[in-house]
XYZ file of C-alpha atoms in Angstrom:
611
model
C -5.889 -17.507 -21.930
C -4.506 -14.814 -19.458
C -5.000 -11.247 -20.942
C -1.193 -10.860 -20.345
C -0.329 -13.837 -22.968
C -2.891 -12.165 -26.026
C -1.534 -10.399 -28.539
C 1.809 -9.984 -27.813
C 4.749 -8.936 -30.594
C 7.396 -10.849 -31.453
C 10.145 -8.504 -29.535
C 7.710 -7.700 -27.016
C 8.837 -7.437 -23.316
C 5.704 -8.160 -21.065
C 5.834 -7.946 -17.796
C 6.002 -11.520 -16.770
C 8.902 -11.448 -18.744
C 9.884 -8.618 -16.783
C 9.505 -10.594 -13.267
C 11.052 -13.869 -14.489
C 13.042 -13.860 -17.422
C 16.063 -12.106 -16.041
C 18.859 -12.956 -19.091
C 18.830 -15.440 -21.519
C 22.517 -13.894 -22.492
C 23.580 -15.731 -19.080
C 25.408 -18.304 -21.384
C 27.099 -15.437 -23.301
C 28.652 -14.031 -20.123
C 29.879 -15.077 -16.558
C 27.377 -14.302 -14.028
C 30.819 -12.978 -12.111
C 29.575 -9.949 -14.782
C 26.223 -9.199 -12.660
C 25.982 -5.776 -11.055
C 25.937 -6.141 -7.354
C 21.980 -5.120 -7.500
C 21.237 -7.928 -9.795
C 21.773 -10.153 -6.726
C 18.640 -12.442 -6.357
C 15.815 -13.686 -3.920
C 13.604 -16.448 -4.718
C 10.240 -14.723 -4.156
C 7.974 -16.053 -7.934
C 5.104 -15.558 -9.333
C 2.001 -17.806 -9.111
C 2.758 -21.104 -10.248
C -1.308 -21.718 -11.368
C -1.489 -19.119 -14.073
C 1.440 -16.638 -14.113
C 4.906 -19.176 -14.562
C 6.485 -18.147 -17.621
C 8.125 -20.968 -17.283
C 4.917 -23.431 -16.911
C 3.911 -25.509 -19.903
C 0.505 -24.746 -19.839
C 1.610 -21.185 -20.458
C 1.705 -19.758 -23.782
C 4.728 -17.956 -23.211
C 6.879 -20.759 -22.367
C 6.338 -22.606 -25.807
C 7.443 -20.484 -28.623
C 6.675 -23.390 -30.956
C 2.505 -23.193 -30.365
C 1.413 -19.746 -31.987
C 3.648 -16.537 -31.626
C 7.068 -16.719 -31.341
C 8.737 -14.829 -28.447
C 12.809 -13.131 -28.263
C 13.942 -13.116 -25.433
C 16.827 -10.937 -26.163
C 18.115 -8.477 -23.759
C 19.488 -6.142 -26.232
C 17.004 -2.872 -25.305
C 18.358 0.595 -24.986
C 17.605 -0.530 -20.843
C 19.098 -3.907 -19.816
C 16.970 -5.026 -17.028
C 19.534 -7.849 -16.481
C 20.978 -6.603 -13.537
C 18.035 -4.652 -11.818
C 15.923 -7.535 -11.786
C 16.787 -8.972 -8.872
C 13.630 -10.651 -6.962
C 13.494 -12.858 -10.359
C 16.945 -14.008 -11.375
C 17.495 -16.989 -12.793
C 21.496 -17.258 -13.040
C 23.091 -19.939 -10.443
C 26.883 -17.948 -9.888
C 27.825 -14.932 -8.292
C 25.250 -15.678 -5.347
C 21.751 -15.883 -7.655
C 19.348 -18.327 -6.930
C 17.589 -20.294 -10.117
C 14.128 -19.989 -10.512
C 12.243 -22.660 -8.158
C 14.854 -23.316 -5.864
C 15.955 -22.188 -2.408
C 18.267 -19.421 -0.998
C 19.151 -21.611 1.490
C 18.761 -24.729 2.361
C 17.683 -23.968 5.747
C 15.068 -21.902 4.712
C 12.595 -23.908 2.236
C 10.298 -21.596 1.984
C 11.944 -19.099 0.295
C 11.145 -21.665 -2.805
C 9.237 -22.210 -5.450
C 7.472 -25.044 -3.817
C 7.274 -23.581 -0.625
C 4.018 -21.789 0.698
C 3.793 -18.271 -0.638
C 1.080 -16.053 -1.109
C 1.369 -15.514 -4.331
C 0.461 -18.530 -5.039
C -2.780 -18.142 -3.224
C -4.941 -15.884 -5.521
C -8.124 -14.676 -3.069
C -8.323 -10.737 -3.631
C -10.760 -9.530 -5.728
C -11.963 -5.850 -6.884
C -14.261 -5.441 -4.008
C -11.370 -6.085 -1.838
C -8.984 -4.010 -3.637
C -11.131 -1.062 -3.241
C -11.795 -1.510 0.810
C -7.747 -1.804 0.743
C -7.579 2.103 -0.690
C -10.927 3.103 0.866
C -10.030 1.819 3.975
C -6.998 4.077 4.854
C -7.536 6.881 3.188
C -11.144 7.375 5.051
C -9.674 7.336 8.516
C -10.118 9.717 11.101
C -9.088 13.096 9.073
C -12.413 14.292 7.591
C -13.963 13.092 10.467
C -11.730 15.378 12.963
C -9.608 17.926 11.700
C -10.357 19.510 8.120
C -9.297 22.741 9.707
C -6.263 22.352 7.910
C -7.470 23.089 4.675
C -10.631 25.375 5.634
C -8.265 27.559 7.294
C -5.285 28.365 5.191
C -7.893 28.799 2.273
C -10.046 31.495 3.657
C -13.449 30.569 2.293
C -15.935 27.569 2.267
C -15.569 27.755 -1.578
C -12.065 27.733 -1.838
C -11.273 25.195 0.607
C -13.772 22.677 -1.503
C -11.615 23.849 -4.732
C -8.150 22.828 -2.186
C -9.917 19.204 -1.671
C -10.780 19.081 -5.219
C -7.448 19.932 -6.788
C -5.411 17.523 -3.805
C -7.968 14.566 -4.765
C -7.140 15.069 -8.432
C -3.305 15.213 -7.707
C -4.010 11.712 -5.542
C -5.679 10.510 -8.247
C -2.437 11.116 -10.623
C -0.364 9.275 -8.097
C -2.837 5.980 -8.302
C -3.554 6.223 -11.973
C 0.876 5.800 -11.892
C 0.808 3.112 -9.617
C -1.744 1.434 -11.255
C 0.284 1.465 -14.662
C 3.459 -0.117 -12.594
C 1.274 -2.853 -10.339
C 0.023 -3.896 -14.027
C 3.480 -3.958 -15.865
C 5.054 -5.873 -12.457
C 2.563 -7.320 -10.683
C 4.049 -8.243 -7.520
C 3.781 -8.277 -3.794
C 5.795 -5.199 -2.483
C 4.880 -2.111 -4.345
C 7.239 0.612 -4.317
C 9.979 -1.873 -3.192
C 9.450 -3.762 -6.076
C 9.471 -0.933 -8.194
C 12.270 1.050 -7.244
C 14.585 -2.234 -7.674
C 14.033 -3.661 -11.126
C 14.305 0.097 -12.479
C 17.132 1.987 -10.219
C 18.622 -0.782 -8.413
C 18.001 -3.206 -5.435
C 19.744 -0.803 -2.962
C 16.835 1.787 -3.638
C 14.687 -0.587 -2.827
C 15.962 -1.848 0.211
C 16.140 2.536 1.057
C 12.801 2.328 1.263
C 11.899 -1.173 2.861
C 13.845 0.493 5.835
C 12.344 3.757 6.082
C 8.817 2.142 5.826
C 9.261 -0.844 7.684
C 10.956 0.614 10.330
C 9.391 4.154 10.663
C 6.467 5.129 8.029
C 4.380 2.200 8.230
C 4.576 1.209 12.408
C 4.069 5.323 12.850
C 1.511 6.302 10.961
C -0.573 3.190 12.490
C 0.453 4.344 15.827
C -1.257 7.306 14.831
C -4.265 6.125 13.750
C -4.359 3.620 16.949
C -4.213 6.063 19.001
C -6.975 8.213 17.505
C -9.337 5.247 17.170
C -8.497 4.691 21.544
C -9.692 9.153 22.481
C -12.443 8.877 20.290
C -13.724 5.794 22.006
C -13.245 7.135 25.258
C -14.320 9.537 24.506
C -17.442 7.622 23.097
C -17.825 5.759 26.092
C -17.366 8.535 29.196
C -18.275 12.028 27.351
C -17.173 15.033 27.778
C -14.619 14.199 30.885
C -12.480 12.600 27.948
C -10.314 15.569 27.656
C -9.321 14.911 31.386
C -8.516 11.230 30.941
C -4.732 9.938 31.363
C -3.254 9.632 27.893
C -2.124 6.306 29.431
C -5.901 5.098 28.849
C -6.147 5.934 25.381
C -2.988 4.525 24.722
C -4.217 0.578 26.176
C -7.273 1.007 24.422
C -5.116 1.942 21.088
C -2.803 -1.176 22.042
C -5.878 -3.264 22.609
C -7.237 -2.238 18.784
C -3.515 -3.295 17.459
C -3.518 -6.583 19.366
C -7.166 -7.302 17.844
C -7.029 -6.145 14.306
C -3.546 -7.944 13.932
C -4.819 -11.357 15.174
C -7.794 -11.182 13.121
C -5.543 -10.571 9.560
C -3.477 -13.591 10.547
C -6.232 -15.897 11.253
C -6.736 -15.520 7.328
C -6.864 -13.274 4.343
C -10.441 -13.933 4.001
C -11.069 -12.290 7.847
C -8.923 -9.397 6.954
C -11.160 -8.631 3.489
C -14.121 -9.074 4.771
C -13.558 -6.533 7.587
C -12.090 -4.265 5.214
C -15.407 -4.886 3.278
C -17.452 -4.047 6.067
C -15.714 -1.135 7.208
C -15.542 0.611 3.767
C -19.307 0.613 3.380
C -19.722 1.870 6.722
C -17.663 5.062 5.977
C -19.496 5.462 2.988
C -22.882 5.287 4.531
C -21.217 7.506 7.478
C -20.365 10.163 5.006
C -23.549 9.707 2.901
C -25.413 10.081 6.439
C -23.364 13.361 7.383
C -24.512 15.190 3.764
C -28.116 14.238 4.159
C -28.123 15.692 7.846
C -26.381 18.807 6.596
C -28.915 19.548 3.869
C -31.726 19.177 5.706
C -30.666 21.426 8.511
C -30.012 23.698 5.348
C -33.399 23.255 4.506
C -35.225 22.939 7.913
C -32.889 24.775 10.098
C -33.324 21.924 12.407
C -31.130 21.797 15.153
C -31.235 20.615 19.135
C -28.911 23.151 20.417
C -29.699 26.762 19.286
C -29.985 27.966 16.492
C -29.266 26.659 13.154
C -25.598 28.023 11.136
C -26.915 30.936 9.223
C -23.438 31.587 7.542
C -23.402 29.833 4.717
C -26.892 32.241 3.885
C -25.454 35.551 4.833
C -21.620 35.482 3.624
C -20.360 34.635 0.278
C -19.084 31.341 -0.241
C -15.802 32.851 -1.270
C -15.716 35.553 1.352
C -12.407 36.047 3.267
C -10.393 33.905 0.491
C -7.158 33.807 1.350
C -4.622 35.673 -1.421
C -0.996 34.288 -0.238
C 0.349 31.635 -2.148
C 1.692 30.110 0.878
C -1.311 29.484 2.682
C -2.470 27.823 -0.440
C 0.357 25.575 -0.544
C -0.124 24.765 3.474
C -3.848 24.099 2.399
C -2.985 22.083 -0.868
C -0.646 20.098 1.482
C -2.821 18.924 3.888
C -5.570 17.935 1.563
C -2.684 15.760 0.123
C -2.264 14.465 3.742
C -6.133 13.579 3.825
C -5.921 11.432 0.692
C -2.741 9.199 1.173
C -3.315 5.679 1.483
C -3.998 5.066 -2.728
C -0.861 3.208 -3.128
C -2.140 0.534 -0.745
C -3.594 -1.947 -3.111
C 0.081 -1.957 -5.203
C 1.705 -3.778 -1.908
C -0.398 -6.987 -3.045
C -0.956 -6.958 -6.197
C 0.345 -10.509 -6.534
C -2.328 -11.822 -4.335
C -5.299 -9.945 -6.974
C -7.163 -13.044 -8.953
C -6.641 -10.534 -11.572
C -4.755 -7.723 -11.146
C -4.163 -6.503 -14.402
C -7.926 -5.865 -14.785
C -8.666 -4.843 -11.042
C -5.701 -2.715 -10.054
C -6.841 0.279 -12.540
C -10.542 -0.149 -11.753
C -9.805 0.013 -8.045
C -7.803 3.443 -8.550
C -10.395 4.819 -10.796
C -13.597 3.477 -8.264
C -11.698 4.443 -5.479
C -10.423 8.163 -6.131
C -13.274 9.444 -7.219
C -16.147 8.326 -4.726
C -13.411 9.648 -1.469
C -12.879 12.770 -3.886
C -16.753 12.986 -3.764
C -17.687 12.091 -0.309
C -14.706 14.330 1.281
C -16.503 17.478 -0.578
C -20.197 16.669 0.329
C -19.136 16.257 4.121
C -17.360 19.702 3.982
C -20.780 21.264 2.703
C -22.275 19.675 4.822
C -20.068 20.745 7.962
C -20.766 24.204 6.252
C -24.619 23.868 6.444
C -24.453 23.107 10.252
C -21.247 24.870 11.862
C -19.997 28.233 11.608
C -16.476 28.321 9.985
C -14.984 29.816 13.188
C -15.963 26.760 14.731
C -14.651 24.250 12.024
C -11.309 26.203 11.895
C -10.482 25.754 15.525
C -11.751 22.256 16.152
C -10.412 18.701 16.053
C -13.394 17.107 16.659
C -15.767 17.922 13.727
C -17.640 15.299 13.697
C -18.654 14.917 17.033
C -19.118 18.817 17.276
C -21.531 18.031 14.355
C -23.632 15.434 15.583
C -23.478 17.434 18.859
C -25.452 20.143 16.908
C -27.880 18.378 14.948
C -28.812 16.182 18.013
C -27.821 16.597 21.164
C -25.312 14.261 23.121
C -26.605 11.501 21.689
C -25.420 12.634 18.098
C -22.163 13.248 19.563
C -21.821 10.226 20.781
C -22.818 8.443 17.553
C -20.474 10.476 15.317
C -17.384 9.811 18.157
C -18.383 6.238 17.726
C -18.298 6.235 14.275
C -15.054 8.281 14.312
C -13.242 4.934 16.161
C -15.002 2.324 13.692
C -13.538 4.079 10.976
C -10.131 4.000 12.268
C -10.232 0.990 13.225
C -10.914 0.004 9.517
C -8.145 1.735 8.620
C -5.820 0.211 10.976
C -7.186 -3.288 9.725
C -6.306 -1.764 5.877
C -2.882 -0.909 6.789
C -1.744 -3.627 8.840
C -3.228 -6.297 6.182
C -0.717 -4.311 3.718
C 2.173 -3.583 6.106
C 2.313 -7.530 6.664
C 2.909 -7.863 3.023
C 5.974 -5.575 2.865
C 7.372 -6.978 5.281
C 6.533 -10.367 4.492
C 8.173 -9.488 0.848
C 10.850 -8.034 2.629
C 12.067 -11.226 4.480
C 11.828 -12.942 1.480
C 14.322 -10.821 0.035
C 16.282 -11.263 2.577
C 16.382 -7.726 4.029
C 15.338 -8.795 6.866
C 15.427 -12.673 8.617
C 14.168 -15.303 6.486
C 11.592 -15.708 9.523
C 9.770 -12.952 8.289
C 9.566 -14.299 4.662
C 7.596 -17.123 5.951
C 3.484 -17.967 5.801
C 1.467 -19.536 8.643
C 3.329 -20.376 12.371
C 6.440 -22.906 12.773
C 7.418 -24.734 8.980
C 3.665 -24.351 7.512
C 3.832 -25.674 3.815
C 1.013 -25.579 1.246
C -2.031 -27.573 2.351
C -2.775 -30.765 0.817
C -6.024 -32.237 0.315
C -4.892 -35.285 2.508
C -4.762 -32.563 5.652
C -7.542 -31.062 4.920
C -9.106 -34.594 5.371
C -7.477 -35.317 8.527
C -8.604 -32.149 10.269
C -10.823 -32.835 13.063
C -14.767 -31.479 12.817
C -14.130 -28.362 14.840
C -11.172 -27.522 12.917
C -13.186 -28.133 9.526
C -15.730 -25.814 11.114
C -13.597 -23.061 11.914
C -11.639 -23.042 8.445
C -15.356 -22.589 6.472
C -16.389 -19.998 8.954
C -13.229 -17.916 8.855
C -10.488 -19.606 7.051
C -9.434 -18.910 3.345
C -10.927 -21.602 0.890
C -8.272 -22.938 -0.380
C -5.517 -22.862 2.450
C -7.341 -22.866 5.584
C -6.448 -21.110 8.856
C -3.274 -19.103 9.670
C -2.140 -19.301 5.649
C -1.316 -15.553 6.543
C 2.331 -13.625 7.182
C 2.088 -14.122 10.548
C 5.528 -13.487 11.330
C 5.777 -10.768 9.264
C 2.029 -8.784 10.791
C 3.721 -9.876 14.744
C 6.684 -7.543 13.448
C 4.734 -4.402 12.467
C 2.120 -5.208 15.676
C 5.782 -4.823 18.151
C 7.185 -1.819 16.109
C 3.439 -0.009 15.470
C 3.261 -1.004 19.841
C 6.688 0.903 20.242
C 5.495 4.146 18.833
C 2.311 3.774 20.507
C 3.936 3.448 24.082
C 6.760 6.536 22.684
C 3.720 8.975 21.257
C 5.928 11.213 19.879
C 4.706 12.372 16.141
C 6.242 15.298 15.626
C 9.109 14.256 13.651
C 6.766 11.745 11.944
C 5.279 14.443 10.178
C 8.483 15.519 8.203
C 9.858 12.263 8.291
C 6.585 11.465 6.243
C 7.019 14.973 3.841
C 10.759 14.208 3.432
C 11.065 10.077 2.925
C 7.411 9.073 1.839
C 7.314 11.663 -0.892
C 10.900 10.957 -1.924
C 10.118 7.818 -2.928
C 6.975 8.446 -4.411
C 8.502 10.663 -6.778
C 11.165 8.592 -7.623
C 8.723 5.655 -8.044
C 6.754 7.910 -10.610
C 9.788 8.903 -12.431
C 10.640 5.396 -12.774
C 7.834 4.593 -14.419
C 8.828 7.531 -17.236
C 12.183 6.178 -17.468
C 10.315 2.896 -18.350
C 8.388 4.776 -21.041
C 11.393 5.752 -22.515
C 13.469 2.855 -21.993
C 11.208 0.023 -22.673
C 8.477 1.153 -24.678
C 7.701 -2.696 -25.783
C 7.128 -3.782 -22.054
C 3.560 -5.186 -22.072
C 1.470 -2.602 -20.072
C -1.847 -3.882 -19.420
C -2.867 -0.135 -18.390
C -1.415 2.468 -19.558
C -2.283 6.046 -18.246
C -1.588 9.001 -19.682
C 2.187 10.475 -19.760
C 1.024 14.063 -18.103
C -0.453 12.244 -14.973
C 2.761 10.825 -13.888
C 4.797 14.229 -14.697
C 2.032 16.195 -12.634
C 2.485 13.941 -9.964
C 6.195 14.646 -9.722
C 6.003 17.981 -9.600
C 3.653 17.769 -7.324
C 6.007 15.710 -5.044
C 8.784 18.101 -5.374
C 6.516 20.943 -4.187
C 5.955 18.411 -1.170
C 9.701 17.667 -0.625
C 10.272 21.541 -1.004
C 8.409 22.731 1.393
C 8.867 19.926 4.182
C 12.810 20.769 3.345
C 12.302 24.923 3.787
C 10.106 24.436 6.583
C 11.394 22.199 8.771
C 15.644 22.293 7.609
C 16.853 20.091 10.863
C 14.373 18.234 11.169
C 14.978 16.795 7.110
C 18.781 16.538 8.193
C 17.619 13.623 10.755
C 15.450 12.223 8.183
C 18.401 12.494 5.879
C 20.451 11.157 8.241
C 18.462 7.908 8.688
C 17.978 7.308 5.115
C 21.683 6.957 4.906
C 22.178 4.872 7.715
C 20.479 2.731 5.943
C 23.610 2.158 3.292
C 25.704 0.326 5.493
C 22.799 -1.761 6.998
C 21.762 -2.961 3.507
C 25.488 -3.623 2.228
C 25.903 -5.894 5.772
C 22.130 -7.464 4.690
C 22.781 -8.150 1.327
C 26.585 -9.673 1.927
C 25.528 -12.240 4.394
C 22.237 -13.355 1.619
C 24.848 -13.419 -0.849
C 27.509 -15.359 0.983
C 24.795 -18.220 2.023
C 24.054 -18.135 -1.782
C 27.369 -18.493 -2.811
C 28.224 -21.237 -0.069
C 25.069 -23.433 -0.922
C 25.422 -23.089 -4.925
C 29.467 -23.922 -4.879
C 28.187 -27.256 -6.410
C 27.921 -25.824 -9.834
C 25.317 -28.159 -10.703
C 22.174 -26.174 -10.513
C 18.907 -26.166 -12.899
C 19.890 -23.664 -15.302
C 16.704 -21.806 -16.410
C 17.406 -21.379 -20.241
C 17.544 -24.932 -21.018
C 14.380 -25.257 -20.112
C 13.326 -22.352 -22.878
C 15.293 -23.530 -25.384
C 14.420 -27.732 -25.097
């Protein structure tokens, strides 16, 4: 039996229940009555094990053991925020099982979804999270922290305390993936509890902006450290043009590879996680012996960390604490990645939390044993002014050739994180399109009208194509089972702001937007506390982590706001251009709903709990 279906209370909520079972008082009322952000998409749950509505599953047959209401008569009527998972066939929703449209099938039940598809596991999971938040930044540039702290000791206190307030943010998410678990984190999220257009708010900012940017960025890091791996020190002379095509070229590989099949994309993101790890396990050892020895190939060794107090030169403004506590923030984004497919875990109610909790700690751990380590070997002066760490490490400890290990290193582990990210940007979008925020094109799996395989293709396949699906397709679906579509998208708009390079804004649109609806995400799941404190939680976390984490936010969103005032106007600005786009979205899904379900005589979803 599914841990979600044990022990649950006869006015119990859970969270399938949640996803699926939008109003059974649908035959009390008119659907006309639905809020406009009850409107529905046909995007389900896993047919195999998660269908409420399944009769293998416990939940759909009140008459074998518990018996389940399915009244909607909490303090918080979910009825018409619910909106991925209505079941109501007026007023433009879509019953559970059946098409939008008629034109696109896929958008069904029956059609090929990924939810469906159960592959990821914990040790996936974990490379997801692991994967972006170890990119290039303690690699490069930890001069952010080191600086505006003062001291070696209080700059490891900094990444302490911003790893801990990471940590609060995952240990959230990971109590909302479990309660909803569905592709589309924060878009999911933000729907059922404040309404679809929220939602959609934040689809647009991160489809269009967050998520193609902040892979341009790490693109185009991976591309000047491997040139400069490959032709020294002359990289700093080299056209930006070159480190731009070799960026490009890294897109162009890492997104073919995630749509050739899930399997590829975990596997590298596998791969790559360890090799951070050992990367950053092979950085501390290096700095302690030079500690010990004083070994080092170019002069000699850092004596600072002997002579001058750890704690020496400490900074004592509060501001330069908050710039400090700000950037360590920076260095540990990424956690939410894993809640963006959380209906693709095998089981996510007992992986999600156990990623967070692997996760947080070990990069909490490794980013302060590579600072001591940086300590042991380079003067702080040096640290403080560099954005090349790493390389200036290596180039220390041994020569050019450690230089041009650590720069290599440096691109590997972007290029891990740009696999992690664009496997997870896929799925938003993917999720998106099935919403119908964007074309129903992107809402669809595999190239042309790919359905689910059968086991009659799979015979038919021809010996190389048999080959090729056990070497690097998924087991159960093949090659190209993947959101193509949806990862071409993201490759074109992440391209854009490749070929544009201009960050700057970025950075505030990142403080301003990102953390915006982070902290409204958090506080939603509060309000669910509050509201619906029967909705089955497989993991619940403690109420003070997600209040920390929103006032940690609004410190965020404060001081992007005070420090950059025009620059949050723009980002302001595009938020709310955003309003009209979804209205003229949402009106033309609605109108095809409308126009196809005119018939009247549509599968209504409570007969089939109450036969």
């Amino acid at each position: 039996m599914s841990r979600q279906y044990t022990n649950l209370q006869p006015h119990a909520r859970d969270s399938l229940e949640l996803a699926s079972l939008a109003s059974s008082s649908s035959g009390r009322r008119t659907s006309s009555s639905s809020s406009r952000s009850g409107i529905a998409s046909s995007r389900k749950l896993s047919l195999e094990q998660d269908d409420p509505l399944d009769d293998r599953n416990p939940a759909a047959n009140p008459r074998g053991g518990h018996a389940r209401s399915y009244s909607v008569s909490s303090v918080f009527d979910f009825s018409s925020n619910i909106f991925p998972l209505s079941s109501s066939t007026g007023n433009g929703y879509a019953p559970i099982g059946a098409p939008i449209s008629s034109t696109n099938p896929q958008t069904a039940l029956g059609g090929a979804t990924l939810e469906k598809n159960k592959t990821l596991t914990y040790m996936n999971g974990l490379s997801l999270i692991v994967g972006l938040i170890i990119g290039s930044g303690i690699f490069s540039s930890p001069s952010q922290v080191n600086s505006n702290a003062g001291s070696p000791g209080a700059s490891l206190i900094v990444w302490a305390i911003a790893g801990i307030l990471a940590w609060t943010g995952g240990a959230s998410y990971a109590e909302l993936g479990g309660a909803i678990p569905l592709n589309g984190g924060a878009q999911v999220y933000l729907s059922k509890i404040f309404g679809e257009i929220w939602g959609f708010l934040f689809t647009w900012c991160a489809v269009v902006v967050l998520k193609p940017g902040s892979t341009a960025i790490i693109a185009i890091i991976m591309g000047e450290y491997l040139v400069r791996a490959g032709i020294g020190a002359d990289a700093e002379n080299v056209s930006a043009w070159i480190n731009k095509s070799v960026a490009l070229i890294g897109l162009i590989l890492v997104t073919f590879l995630n749509c050739v099949s899930t399997r590829l994309g975990t596997k590298m993101g596998d791969m790559f996680m360890f090799l951070k790890f050992v990367a950053l396990l092979g950085i501390t050892v290096v700095g302690i012996v030079v500690a010990i020895t004083g070994f080092s190939t170019t002069g000699p060794a850092n004596q600072d960390w002997r002579t001058k107090g750890w704690f020496e030169g400490t900074s004592t403004s509060a501001s330069s604490w908050a710039v400090a506590l700000y950037a360590g923030l920076w260095a540990f984004d990424g956690w939410d990645n894993t809640n963006y497919v959380v209906g693709e875990f095998r089981n996510p109610t007992r992986d999600l939390p156990r990623v967070i909790h692997t996760a947080m700690p070990l990069v909490i751990l490794s980013y302060i044993l590579a600072n001591i380590a940086y300590f042991f070997v380079l003067p702080l002066k040096t640290i403080n002014s560099t954005n090349t760490v790493a390389v200036m490490f290596g180039s220390k400890v041994f020569g050019p050739i450690g230089s041009l290990i650590l720069a290599l290193i440096v691109s590997l582990s972007c290029f891990g994180a740009l696999n992690a990210t664009t496997f997870t940007s896929g799925r938003l979008v993917y999720v998106a399109g099935k919403e119908g925020y964007l074309p129903s094109v992107f809402g669809k799996i595999g190239i042309g009208s790919m359905t689910e395989p059968h086991a009659t293709t799979l015979r038919t396949r021809n010996w190389a194509s048999k080959r090729m699906a056990r070497m690097f397709g998924d087991e159960e679906t093949g090659l190209f089972f993947t959101p193509v579509y949806a990862m071409v998208l993201n490759a074109l708009l992440t391209a854009l702001y490749i070929l544009v390079g201009e960050f700057g804004t970025l950075v505030t649109f990142y403080g301003v937007a990102g953390y915006t609806f982070y902290f409204m995400t958090v506080l939603g799941l509060i309000i669910l506390r509050v509201r619906e404190p029967n909705l089955e939680r497989p993991y619940r976390t403690w109420i003070t982590t997600p209040i920390i984490f929103c006032c940690v936010s609004l410190f965020l969103l404060s001081r992007a706001v005070f420090a950059e005032p025009v620059q949050t106007l723009i980002v302001v600005a595009f938020v709310a251009a955003g309003v009209p786009v979804y209205y003229w979205r949402i009106w033309g899904r609605d109108k095809g709903s409308k126009r196809e379900g005119s018939g009247g005589g549509g599968w209504k979803f409570w007969r089939r709990i109450r036969s």
